[in-house]
PDB file of N, CA and C in Angstrom:
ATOM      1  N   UNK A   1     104.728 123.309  35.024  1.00 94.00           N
ATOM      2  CA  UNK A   1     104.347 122.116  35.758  1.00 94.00           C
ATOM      3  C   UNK A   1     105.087 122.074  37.095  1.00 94.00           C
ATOM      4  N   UNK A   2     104.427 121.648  38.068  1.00 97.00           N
ATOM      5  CA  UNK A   2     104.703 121.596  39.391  1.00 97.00           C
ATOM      6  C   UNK A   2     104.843 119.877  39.612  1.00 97.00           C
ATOM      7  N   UNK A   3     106.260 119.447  40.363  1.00 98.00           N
ATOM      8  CA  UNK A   3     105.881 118.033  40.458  1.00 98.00           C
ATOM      9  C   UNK A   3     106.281 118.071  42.272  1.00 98.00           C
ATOM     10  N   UNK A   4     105.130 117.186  42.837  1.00 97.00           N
ATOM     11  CA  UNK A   4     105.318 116.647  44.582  1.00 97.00           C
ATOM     12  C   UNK A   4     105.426 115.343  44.498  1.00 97.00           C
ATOM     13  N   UNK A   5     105.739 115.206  45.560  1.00 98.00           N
ATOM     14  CA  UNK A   5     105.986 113.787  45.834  1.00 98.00           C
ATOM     15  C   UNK A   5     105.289 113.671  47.726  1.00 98.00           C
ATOM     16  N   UNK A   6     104.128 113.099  47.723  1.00 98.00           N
ATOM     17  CA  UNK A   6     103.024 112.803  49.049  1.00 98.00           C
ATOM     18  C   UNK A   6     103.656 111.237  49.511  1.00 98.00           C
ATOM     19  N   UNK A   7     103.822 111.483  50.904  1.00 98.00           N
ATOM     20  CA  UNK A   7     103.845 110.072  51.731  1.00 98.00           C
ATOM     21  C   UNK A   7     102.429 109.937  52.243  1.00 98.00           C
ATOM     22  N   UNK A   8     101.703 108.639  52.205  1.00 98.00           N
ATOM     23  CA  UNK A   8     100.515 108.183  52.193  1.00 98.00           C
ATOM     24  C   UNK A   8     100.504 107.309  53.566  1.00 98.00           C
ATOM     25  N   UNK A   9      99.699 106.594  54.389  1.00 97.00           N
ATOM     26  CA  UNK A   9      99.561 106.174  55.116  1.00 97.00           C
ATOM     27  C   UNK A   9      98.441 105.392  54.860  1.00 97.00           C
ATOM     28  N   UNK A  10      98.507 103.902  55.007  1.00 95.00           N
ATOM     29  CA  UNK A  10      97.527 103.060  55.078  1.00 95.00           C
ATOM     30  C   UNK A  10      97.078 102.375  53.879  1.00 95.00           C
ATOM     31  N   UNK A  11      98.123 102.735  52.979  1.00 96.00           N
ATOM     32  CA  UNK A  11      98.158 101.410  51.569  1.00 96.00           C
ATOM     33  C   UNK A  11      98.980 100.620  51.484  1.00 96.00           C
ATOM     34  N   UNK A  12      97.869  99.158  51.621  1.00 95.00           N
ATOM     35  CA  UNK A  12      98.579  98.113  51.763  1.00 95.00           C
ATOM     36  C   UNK A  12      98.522  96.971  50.792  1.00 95.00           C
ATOM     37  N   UNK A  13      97.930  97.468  49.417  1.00 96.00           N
ATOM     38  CA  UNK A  13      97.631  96.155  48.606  1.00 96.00           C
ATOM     39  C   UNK A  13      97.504  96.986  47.228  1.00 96.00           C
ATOM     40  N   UNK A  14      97.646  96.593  46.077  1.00 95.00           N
ATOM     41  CA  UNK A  14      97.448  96.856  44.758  1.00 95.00           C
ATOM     42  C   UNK A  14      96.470  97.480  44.452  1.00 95.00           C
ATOM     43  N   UNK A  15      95.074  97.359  45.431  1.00 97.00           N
ATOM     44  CA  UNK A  15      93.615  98.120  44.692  1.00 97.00           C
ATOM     45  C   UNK A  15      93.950  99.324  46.269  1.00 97.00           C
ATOM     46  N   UNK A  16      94.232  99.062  46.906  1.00 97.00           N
ATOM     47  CA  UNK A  16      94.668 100.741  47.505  1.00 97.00           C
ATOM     48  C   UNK A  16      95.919 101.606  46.331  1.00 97.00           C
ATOM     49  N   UNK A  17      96.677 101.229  46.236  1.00 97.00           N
ATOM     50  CA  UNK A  17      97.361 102.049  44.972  1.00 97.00           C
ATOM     51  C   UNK A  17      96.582 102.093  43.672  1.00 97.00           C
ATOM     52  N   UNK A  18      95.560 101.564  43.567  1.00 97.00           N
ATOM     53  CA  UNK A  18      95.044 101.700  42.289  1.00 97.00           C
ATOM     54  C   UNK A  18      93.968 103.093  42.782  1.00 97.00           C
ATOM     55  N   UNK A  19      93.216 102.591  44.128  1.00 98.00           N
ATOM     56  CA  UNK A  19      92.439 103.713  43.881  1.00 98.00           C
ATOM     57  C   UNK A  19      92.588 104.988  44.700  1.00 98.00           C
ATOM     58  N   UNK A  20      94.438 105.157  45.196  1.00 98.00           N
ATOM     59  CA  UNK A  20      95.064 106.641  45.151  1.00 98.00           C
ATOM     60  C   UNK A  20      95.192 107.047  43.993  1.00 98.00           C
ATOM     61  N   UNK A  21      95.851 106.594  43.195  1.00 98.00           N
ATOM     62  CA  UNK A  21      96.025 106.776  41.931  1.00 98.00           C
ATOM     63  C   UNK A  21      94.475 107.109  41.352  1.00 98.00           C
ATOM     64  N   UNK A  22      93.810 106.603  41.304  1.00 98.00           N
ATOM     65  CA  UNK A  22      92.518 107.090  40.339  1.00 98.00           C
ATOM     66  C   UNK A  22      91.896 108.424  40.882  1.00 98.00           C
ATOM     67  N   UNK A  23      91.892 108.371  42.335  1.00 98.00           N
ATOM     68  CA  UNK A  23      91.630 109.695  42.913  1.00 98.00           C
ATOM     69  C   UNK A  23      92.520 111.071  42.661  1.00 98.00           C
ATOM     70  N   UNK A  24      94.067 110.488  42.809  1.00 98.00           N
ATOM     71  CA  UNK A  24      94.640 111.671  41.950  1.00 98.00           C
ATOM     72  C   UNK A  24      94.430 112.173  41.014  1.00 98.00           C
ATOM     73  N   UNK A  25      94.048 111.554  39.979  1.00 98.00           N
ATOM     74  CA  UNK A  25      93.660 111.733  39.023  1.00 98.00           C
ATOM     75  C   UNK A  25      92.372 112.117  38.293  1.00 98.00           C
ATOM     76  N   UNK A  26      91.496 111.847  38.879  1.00 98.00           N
ATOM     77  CA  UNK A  26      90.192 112.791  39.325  1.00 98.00           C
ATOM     78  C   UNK A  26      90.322 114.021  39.310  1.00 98.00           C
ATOM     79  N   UNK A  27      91.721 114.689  39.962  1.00 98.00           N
ATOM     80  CA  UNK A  27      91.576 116.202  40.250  1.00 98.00           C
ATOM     81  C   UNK A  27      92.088 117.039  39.443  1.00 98.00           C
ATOM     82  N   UNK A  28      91.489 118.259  38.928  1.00 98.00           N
ATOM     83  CA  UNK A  28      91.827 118.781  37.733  1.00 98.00           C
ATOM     84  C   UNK A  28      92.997 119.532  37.655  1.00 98.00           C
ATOM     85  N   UNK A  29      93.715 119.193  37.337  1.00 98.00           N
ATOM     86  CA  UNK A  29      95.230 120.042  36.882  1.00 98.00           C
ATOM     87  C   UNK A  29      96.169 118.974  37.227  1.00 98.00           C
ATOM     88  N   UNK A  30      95.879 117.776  37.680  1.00 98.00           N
ATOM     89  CA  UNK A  30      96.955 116.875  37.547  1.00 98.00           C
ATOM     90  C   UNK A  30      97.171 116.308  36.397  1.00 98.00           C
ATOM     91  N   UNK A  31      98.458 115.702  36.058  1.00 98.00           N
ATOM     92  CA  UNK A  31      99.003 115.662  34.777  1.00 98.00           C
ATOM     93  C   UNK A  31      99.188 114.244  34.424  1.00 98.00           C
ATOM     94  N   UNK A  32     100.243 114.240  35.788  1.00 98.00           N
ATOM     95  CA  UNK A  32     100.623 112.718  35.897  1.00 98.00           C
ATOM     96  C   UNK A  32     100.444 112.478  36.954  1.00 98.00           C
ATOM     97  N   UNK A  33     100.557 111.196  37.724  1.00 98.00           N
ATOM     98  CA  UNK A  33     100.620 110.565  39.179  1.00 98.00           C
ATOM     99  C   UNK A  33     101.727 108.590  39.091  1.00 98.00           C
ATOM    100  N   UNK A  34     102.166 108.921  40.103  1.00 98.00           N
ATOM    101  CA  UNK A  34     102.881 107.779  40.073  1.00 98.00           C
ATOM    102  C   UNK A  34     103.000 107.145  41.350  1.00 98.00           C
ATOM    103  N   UNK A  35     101.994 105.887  41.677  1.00 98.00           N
ATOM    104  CA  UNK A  35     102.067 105.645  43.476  1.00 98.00           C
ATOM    105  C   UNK A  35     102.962 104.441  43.251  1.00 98.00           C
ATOM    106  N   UNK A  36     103.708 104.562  44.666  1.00 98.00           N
ATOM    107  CA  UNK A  36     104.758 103.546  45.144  1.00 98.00           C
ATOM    108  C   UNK A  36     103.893 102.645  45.944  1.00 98.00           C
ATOM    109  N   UNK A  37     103.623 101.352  46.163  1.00 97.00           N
ATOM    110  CA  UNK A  37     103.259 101.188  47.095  1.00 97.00           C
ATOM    111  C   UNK A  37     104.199 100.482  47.746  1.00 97.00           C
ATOM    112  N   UNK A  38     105.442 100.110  47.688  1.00 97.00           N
ATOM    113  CA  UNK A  38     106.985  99.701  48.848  1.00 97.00           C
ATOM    114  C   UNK A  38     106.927 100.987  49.751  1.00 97.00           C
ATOM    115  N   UNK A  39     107.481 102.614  48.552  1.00 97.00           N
ATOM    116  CA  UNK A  39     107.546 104.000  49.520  1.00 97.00           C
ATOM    117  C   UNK A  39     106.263 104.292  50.094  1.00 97.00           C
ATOM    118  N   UNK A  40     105.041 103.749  49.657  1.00 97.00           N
ATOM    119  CA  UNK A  40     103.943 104.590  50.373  1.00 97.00           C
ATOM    120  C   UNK A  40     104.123 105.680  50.275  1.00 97.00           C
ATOM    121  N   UNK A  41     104.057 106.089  48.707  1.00 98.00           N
ATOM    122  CA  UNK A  41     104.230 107.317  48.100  1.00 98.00           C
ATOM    123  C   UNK A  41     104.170 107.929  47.209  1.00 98.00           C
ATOM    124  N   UNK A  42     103.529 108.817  46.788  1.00 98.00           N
ATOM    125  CA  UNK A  42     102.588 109.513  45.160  1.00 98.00           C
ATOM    126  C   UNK A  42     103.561 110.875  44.573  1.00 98.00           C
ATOM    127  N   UNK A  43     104.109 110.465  43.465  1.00 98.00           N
ATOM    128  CA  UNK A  43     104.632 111.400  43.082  1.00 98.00           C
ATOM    129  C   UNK A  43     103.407 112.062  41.526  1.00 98.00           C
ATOM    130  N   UNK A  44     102.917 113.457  41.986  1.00 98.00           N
ATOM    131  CA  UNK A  44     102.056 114.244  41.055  1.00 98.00           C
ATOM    132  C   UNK A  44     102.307 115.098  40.391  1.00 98.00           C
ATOM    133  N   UNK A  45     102.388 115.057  38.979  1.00 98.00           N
ATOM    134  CA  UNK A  45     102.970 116.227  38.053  1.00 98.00           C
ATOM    135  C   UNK A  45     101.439 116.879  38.296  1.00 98.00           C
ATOM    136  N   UNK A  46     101.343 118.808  38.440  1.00 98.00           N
ATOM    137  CA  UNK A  46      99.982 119.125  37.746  1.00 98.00           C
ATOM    138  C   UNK A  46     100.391 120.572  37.364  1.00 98.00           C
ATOM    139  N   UNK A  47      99.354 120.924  36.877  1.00 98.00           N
ATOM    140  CA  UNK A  47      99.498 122.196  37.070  1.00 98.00           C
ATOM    141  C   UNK A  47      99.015 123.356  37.824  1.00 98.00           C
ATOM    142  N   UNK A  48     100.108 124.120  38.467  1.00 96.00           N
ATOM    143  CA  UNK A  48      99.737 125.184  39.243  1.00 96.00           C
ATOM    144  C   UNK A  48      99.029 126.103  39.258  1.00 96.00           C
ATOM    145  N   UNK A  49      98.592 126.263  38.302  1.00 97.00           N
ATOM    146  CA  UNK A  49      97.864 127.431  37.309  1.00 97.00           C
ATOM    147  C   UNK A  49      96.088 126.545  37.976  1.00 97.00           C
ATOM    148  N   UNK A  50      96.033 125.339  37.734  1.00 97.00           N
ATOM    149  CA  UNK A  50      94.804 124.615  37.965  1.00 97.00           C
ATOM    150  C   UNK A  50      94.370 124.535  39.042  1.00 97.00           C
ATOM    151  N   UNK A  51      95.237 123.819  40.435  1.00 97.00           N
ATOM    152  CA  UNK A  51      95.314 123.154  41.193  1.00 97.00           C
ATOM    153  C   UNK A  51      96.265 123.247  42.220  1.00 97.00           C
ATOM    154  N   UNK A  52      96.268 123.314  43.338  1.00 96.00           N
ATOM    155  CA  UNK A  52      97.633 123.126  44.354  1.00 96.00           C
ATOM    156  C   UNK A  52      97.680 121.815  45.090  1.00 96.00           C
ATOM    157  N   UNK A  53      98.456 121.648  45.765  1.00 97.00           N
ATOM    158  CA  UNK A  53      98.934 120.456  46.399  1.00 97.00           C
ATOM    159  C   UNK A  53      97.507 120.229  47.503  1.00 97.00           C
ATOM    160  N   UNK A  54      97.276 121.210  48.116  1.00 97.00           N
ATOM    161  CA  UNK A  54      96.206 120.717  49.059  1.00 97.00           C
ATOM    162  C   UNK A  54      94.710 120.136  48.782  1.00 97.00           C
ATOM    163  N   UNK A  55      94.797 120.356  47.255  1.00 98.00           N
ATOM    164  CA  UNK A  55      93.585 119.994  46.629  1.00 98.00           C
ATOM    165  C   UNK A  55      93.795 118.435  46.194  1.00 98.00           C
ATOM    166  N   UNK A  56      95.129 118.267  45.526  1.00 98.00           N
ATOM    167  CA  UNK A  56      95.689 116.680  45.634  1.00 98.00           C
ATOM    168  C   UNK A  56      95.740 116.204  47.170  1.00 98.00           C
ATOM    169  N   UNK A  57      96.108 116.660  48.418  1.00 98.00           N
ATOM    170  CA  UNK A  57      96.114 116.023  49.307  1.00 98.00           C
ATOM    171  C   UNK A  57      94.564 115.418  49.774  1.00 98.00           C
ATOM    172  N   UNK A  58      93.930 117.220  49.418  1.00 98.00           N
ATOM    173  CA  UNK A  58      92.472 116.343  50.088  1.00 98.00           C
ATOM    174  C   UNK A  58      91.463 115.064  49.344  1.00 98.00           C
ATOM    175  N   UNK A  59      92.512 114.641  48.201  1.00 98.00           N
ATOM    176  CA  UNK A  59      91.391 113.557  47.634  1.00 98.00           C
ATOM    177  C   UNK A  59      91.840 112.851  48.196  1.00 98.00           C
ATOM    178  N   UNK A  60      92.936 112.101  48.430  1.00 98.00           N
ATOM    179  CA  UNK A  60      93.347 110.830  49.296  1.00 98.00           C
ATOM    180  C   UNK A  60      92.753 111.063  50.335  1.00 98.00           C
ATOM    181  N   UNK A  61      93.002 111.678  51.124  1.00 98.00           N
ATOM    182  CA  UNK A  61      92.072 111.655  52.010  1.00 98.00           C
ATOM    183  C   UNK A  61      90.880 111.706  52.005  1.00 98.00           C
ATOM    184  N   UNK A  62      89.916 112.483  50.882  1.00 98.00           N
ATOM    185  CA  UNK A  62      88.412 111.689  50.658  1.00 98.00           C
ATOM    186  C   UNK A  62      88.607 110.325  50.341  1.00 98.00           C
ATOM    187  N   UNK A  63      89.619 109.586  49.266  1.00 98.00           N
ATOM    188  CA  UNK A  63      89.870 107.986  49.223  1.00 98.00           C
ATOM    189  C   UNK A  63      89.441 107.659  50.442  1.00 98.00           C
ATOM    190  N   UNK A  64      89.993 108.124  51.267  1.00 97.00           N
ATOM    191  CA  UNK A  64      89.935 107.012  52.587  1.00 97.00           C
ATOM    192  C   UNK A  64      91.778 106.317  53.363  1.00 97.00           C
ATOM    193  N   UNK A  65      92.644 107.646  53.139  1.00 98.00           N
ATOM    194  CA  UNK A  65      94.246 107.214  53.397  1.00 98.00           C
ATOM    195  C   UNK A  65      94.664 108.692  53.738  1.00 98.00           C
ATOM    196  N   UNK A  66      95.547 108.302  54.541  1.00 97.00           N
ATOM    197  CA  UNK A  66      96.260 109.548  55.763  1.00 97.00           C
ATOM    198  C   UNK A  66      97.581 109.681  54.910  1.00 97.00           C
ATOM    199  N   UNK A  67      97.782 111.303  54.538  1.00 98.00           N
ATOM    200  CA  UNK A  67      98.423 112.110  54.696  1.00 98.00           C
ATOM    201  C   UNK A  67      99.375 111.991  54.933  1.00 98.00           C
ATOM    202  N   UNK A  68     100.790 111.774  55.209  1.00 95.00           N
ATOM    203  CA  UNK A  68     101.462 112.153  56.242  1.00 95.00           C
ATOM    204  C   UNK A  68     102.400 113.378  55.648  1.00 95.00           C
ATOM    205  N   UNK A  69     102.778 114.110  56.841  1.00 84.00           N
ATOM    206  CA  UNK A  69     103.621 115.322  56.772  1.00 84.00           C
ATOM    207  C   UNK A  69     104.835 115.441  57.279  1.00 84.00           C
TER     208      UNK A  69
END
């Protein structure tokens, strides 16, 4: 298991963390997900074997929330 931790941009209310979170989770080889919304920030257990980080990055950003790097 691989765990990241993503800074997010542009969640500002409970149903934006609800639906990073559901989008993480959408993607196959994630395990766990855990969004902050104080840090504006997703920590994702998945697996590497499944999935890499850029495949978790690009669902938030299909959500509709920026990245940051």
């Amino acid at each position: 298991m691989t765990q990241e931790t993503i800074n997010i941009k542009g969640m500002m209310c409970g149903h934006c963390q609800a639906t990073v979170e559901k989008a993480i989770k959408a993607v196959k080889g994630v395990k766990s997900v855990t969004v902050d919304l104080a840090k504006k920030q997703a920590t994702v257990e998945y697996d590497a074997a499944a999935t890499d980080i850029s495949n978790i990055k690009k669902a938030v950003v299909d959500a509709g929330y920026d990245v940051v790097v």
